[in-house]
mmCIF file with all atom_site columns, C-alpha atoms and ligand atoms in Angstrom:
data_model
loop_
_atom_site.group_PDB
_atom_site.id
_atom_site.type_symbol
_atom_site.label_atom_id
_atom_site.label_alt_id
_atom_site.label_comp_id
_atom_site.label_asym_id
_atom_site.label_entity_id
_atom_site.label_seq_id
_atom_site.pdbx_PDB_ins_code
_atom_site.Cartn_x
_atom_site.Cartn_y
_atom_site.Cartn_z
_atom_site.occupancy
_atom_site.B_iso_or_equiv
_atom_site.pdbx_formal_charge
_atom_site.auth_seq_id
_atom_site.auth_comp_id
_atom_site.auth_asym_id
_atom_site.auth_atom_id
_atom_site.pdbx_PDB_model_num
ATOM   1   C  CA  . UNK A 1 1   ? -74.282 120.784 -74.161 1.00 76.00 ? 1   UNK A CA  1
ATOM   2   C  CA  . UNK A 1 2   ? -73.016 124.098 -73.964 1.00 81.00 ? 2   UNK A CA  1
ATOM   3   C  CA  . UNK A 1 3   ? -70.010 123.980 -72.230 1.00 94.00 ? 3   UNK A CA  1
ATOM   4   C  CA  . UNK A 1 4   ? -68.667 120.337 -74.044 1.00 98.00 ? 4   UNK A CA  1
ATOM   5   C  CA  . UNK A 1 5   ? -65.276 120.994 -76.328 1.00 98.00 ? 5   UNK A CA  1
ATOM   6   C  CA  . UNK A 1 6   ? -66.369 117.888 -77.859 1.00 98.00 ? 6   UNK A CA  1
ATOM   7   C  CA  . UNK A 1 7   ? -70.012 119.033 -78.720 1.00 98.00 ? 7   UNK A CA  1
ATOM   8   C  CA  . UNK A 1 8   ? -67.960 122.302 -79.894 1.00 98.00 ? 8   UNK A CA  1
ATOM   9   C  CA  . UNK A 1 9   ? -66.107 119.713 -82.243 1.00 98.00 ? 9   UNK A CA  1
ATOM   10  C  CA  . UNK A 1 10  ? -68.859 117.986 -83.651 1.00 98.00 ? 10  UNK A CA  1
ATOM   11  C  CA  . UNK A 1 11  ? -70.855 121.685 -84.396 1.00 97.00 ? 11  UNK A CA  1
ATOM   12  C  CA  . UNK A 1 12  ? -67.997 122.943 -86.025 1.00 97.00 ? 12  UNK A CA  1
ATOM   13  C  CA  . UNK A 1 13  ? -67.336 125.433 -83.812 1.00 97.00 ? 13  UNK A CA  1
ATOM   14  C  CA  . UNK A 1 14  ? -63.759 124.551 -82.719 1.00 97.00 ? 14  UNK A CA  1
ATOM   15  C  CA  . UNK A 1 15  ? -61.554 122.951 -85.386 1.00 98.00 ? 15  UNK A CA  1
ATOM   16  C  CA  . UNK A 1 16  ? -60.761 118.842 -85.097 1.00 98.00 ? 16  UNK A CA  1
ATOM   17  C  CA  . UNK A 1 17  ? -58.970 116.288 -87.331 1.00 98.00 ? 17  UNK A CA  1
ATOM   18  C  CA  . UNK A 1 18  ? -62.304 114.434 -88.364 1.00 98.00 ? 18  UNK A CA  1
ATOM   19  C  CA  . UNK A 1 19  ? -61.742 111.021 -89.863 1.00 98.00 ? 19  UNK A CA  1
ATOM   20  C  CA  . UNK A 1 20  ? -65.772 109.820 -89.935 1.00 98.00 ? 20  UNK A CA  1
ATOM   21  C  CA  . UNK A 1 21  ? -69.044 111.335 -89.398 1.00 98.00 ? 21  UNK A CA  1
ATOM   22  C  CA  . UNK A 1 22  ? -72.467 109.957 -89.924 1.00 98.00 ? 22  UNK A CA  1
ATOM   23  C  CA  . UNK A 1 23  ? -75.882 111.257 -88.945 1.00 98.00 ? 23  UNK A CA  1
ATOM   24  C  CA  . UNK A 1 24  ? -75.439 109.695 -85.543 1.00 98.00 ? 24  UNK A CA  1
ATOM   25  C  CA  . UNK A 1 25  ? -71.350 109.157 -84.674 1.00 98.00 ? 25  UNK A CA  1
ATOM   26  C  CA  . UNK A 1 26  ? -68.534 111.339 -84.995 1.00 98.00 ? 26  UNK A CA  1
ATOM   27  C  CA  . UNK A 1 27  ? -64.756 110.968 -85.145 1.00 98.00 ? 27  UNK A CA  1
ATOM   28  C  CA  . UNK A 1 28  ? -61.284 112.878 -84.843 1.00 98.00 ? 28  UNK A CA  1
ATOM   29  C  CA  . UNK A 1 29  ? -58.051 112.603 -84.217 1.00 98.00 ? 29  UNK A CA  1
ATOM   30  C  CA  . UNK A 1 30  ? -56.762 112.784 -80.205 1.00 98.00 ? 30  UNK A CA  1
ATOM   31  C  CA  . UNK A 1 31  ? -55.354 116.140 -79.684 1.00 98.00 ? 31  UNK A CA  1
ATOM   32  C  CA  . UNK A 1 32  ? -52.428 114.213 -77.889 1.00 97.00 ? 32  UNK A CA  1
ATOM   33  C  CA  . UNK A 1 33  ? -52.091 110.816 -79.540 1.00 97.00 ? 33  UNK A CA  1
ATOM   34  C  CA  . UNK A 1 34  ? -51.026 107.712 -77.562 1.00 95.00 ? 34  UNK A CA  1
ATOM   35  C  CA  . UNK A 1 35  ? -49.153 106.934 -81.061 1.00 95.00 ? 35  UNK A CA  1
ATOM   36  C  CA  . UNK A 1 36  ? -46.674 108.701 -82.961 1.00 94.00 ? 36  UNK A CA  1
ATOM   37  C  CA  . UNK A 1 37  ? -47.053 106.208 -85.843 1.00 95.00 ? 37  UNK A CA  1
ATOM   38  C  CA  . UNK A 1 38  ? -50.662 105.972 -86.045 1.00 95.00 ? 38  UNK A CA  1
ATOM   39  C  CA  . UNK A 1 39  ? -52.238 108.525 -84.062 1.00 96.00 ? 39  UNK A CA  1
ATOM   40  C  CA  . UNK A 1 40  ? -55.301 108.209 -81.805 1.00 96.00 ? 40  UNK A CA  1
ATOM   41  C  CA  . UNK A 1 41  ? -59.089 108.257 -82.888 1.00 98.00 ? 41  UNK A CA  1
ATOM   42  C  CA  . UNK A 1 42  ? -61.545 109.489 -80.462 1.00 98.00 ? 42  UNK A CA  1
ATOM   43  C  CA  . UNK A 1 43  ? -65.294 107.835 -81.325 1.00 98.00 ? 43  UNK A CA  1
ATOM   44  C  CA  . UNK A 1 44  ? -68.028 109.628 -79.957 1.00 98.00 ? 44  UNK A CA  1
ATOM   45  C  CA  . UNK A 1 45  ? -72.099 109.678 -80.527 1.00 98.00 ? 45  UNK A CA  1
ATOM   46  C  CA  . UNK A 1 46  ? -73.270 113.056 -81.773 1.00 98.00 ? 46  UNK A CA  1
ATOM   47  C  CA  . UNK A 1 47  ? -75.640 113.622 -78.845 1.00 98.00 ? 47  UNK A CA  1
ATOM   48  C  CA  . UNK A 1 48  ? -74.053 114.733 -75.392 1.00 98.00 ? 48  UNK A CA  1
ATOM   49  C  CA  . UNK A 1 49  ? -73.718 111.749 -73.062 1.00 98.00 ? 49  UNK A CA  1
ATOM   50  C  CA  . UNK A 1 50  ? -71.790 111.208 -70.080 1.00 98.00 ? 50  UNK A CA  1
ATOM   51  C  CA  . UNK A 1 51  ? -71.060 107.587 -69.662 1.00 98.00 ? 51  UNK A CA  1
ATOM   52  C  CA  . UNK A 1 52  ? -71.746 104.617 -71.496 1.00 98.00 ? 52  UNK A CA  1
ATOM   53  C  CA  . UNK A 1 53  ? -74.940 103.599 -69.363 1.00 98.00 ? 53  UNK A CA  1
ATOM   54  C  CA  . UNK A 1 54  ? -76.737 106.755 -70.650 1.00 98.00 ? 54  UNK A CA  1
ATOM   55  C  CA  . UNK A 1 55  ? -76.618 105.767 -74.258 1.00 98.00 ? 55  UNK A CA  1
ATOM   56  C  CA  . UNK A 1 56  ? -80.335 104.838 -75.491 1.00 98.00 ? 56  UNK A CA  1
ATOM   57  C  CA  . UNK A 1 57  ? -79.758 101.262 -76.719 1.00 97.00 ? 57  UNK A CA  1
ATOM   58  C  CA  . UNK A 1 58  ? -80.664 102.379 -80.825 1.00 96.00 ? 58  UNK A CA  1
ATOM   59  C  CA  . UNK A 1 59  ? -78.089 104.704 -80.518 1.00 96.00 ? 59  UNK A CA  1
ATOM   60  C  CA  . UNK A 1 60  ? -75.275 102.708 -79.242 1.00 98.00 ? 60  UNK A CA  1
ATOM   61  C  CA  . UNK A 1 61  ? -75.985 100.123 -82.075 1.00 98.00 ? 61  UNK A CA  1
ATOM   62  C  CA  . UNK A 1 62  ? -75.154 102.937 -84.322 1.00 98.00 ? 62  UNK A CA  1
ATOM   63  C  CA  . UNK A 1 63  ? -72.018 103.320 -82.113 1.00 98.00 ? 63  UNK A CA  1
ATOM   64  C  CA  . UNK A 1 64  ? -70.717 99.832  -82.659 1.00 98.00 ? 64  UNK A CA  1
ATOM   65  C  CA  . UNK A 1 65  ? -71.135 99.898  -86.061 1.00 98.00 ? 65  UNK A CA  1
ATOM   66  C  CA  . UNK A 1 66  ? -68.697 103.037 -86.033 1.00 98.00 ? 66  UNK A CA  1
ATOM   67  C  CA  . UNK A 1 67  ? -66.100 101.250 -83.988 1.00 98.00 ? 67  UNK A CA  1
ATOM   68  C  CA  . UNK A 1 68  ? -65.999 98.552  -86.356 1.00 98.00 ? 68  UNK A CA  1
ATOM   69  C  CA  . UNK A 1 69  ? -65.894 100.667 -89.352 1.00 98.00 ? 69  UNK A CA  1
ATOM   70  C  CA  . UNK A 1 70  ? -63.353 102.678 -87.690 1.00 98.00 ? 70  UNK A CA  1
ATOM   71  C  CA  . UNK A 1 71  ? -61.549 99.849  -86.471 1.00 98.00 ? 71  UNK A CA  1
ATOM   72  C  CA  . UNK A 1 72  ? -61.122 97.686  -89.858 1.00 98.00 ? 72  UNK A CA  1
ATOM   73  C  CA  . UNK A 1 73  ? -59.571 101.254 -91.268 1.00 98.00 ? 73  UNK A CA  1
ATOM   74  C  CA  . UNK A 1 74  ? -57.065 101.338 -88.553 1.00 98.00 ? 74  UNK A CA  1
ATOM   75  C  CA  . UNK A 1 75  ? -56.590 98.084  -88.359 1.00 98.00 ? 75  UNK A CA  1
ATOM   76  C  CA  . UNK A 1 76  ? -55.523 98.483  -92.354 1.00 98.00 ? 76  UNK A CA  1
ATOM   77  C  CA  . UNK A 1 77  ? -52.520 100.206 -91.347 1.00 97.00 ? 77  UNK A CA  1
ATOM   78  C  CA  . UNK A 1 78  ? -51.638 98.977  -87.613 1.00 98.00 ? 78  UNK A CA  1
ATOM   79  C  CA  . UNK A 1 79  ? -50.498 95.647  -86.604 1.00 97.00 ? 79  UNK A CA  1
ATOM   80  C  CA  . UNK A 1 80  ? -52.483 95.878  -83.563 1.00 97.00 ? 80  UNK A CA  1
ATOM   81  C  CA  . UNK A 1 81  ? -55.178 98.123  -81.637 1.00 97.00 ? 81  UNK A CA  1
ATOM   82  C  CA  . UNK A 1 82  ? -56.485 98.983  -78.433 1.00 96.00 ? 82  UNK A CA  1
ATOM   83  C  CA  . UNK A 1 83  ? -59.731 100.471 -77.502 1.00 97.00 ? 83  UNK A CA  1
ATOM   84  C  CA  . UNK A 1 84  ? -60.469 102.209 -74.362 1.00 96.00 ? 84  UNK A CA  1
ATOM   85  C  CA  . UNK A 1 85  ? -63.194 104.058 -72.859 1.00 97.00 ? 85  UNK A CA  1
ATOM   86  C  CA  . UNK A 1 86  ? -63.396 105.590 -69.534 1.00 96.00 ? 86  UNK A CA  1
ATOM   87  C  CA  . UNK A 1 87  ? -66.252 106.415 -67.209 1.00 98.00 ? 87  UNK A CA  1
ATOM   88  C  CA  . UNK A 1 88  ? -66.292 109.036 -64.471 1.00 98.00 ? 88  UNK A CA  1
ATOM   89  C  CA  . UNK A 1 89  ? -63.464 110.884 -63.183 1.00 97.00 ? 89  UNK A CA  1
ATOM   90  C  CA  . UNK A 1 90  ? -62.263 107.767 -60.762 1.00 96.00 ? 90  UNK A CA  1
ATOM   91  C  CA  . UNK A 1 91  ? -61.644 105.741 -63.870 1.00 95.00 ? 91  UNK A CA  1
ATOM   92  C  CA  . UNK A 1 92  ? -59.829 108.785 -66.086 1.00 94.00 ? 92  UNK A CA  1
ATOM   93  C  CA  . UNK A 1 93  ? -62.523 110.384 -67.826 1.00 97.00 ? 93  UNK A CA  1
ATOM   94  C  CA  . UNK A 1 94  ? -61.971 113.923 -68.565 1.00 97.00 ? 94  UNK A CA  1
ATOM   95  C  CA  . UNK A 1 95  ? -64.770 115.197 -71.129 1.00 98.00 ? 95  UNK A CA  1
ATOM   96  C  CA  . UNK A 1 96  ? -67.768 114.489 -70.031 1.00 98.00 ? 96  UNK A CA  1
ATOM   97  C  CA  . UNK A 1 97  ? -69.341 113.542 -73.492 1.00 98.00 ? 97  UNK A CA  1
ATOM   98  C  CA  . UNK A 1 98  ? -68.826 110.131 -74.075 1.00 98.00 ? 98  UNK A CA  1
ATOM   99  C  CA  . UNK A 1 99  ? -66.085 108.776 -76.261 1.00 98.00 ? 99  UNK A CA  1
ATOM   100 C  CA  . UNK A 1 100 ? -63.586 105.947 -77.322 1.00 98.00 ? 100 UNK A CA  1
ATOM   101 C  CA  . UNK A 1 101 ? -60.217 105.720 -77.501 1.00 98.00 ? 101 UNK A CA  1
ATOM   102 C  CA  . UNK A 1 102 ? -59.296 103.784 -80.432 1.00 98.00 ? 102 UNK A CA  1
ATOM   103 C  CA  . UNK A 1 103 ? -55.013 103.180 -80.416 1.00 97.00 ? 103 UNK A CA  1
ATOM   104 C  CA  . UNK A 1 104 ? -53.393 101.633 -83.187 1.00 98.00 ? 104 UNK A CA  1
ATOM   105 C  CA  . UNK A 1 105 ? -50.497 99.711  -82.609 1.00 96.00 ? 105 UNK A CA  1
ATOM   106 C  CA  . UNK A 1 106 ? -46.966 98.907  -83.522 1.00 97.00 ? 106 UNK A CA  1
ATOM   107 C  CA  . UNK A 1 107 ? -43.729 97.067  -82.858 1.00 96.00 ? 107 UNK A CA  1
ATOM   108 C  CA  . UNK A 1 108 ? -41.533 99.102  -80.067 1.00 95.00 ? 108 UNK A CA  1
ATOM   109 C  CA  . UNK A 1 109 ? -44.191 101.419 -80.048 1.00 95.00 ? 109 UNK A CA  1
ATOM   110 C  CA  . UNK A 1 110 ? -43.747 102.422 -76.320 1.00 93.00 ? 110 UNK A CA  1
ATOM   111 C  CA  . UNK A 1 111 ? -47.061 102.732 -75.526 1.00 93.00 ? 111 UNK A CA  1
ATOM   112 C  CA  . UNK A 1 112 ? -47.855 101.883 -72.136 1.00 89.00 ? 112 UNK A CA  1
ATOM   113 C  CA  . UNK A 1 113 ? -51.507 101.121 -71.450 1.00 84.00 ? 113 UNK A CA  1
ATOM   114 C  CA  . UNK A 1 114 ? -52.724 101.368 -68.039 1.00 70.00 ? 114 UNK A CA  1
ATOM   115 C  CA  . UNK A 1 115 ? -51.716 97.846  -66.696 1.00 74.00 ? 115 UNK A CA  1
ATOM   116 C  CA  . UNK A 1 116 ? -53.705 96.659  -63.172 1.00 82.00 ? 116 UNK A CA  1
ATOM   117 C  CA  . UNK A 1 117 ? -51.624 95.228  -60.297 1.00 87.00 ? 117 UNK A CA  1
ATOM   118 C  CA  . UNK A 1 118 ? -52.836 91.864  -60.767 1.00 89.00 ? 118 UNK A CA  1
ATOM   119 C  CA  . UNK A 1 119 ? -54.606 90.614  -57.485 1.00 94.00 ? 119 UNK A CA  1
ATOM   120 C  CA  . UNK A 1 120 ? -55.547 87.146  -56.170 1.00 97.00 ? 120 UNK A CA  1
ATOM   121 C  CA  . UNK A 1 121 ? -59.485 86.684  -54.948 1.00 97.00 ? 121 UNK A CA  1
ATOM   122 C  CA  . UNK A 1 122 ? -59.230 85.553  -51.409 1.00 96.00 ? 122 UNK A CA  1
ATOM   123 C  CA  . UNK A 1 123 ? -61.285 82.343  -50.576 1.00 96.00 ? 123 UNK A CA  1
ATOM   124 C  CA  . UNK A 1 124 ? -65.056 82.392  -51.333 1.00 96.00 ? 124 UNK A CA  1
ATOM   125 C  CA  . UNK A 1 125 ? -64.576 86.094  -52.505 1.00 97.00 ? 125 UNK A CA  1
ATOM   126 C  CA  . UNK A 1 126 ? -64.448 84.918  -56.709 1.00 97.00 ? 126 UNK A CA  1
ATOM   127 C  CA  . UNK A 1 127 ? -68.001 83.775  -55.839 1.00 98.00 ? 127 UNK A CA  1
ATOM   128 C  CA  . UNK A 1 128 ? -69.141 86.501  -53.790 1.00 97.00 ? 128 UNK A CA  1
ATOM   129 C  CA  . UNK A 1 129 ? -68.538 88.976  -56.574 1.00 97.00 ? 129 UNK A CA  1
ATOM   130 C  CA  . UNK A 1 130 ? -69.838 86.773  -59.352 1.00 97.00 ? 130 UNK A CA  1
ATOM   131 C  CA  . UNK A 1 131 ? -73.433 86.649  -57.292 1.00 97.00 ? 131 UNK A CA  1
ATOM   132 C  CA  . UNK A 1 132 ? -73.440 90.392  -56.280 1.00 97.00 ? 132 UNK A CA  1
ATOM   133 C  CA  . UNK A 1 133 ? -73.112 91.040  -60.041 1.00 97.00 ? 133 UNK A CA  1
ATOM   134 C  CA  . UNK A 1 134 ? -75.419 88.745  -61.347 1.00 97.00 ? 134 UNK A CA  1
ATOM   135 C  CA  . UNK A 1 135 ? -78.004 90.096  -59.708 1.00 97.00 ? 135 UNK A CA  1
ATOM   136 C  CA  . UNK A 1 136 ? -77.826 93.651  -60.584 1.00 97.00 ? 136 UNK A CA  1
ATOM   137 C  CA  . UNK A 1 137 ? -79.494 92.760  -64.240 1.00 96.00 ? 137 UNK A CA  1
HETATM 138 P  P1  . LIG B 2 .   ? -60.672 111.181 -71.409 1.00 84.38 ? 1   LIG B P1  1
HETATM 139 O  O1  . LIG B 2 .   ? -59.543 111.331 -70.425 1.00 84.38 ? 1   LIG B O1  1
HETATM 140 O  O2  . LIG B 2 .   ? -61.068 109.748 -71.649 1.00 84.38 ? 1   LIG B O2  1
HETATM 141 O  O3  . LIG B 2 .   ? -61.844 112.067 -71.076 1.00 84.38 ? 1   LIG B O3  1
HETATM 142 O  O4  . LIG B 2 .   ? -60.055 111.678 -72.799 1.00 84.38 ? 1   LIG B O4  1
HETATM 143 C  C1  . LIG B 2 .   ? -60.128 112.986 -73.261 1.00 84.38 ? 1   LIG B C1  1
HETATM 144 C  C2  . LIG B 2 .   ? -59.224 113.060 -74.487 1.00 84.38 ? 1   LIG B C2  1
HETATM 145 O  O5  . LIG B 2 .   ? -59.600 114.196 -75.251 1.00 84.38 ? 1   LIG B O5  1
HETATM 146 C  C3  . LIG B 2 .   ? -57.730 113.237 -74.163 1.00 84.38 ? 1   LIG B C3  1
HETATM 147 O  O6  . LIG B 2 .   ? -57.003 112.145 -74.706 1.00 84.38 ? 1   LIG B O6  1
HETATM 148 C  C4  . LIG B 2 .   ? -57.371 114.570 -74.816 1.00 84.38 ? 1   LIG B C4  1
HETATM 149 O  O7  . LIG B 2 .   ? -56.086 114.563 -75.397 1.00 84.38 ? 1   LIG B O7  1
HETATM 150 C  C5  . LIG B 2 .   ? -58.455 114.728 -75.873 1.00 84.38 ? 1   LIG B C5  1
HETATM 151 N  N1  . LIG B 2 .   ? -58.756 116.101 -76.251 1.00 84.38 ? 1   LIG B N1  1
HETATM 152 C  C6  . LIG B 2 .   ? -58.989 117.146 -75.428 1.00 84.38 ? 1   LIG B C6  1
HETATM 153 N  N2  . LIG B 2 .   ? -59.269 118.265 -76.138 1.00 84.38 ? 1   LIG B N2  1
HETATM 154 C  C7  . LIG B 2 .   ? -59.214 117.907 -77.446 1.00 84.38 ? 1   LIG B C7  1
HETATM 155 C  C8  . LIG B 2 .   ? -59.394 118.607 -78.682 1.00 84.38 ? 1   LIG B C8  1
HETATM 156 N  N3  . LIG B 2 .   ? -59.711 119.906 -78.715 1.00 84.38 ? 1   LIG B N3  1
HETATM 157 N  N4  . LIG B 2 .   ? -59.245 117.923 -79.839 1.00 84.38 ? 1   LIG B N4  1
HETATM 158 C  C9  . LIG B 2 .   ? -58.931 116.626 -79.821 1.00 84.38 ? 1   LIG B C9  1
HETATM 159 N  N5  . LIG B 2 .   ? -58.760 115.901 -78.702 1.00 84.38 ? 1   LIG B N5  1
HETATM 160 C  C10 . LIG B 2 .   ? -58.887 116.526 -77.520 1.00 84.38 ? 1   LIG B C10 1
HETATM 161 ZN ZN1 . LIG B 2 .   ? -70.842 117.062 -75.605 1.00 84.38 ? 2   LIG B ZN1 1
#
């Protein structure tokens, strides 16, 4: 994609903090970490993708296996870890080429994760979602 910093990233064209690259994932530190401590890794498939539903199923097994590999290394050195990953603009995603967030944590470390309001259903509506879900697969 021509106009992706990301893609830019991963073809060497614009400088990153890479921690991991394979023939099919790539990944570099956040430009503006969640964590002073620990920084912020940003996983991302090689290919341009928006969201998470256009990943071909082989390559989001590759994917995974990154996130675990990544996340047993952070893991090493954290005492906790969050992993995020958001899809169109509603839900906070700025670059369009797919990509996790992957936040170690620490004691006190002030990091404030977006937190939901959390909402009662109202009666009958618990089932009424679980149905209109279920039968979108
Ligand atoms: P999102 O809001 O999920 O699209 O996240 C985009 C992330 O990319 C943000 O956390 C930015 O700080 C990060 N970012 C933007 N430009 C760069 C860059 N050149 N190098 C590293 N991270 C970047
Ligand atoms: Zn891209």
């Amino acid at each position: 994609m021509e106009d992706c910093i990301f893609c830019k990233i991963i073809n060497k064209e614009i400088k990153a903090a890479t921690v991991y690259e394979d023939k099919h994932t790539y990944a570099f530190l956040d430009i503006r970490p969640a964590s002073e401590k620990g920084g912020h890794t940003l996983v991302m498939p090689k290919k341009h993708y928006e969201l998470i539903t256009d990943i071909p199923d082989e390559e989001i097994k590759h994917l995974s296996l990154t996130l675990k590999k990544i996340s047993s290394a952070l893991l090493k050195f954290s005492q906790g870890l969050n992993i995020l990953q958001n899809n169109k603009k509603i839900a906070g995603q700025y670059i369009k080429h797919i990509h996790f967030h992957l936040i170690p944590r620490f004691e006190n470390d002030n990091i404030t994760i977006e937190k939901w309001k959390a909402n009662e259903y109202k009666n009958g509506e618990i089932e009424k979602i679980q149905n209109k879900i279920k039968l979108l697969f």
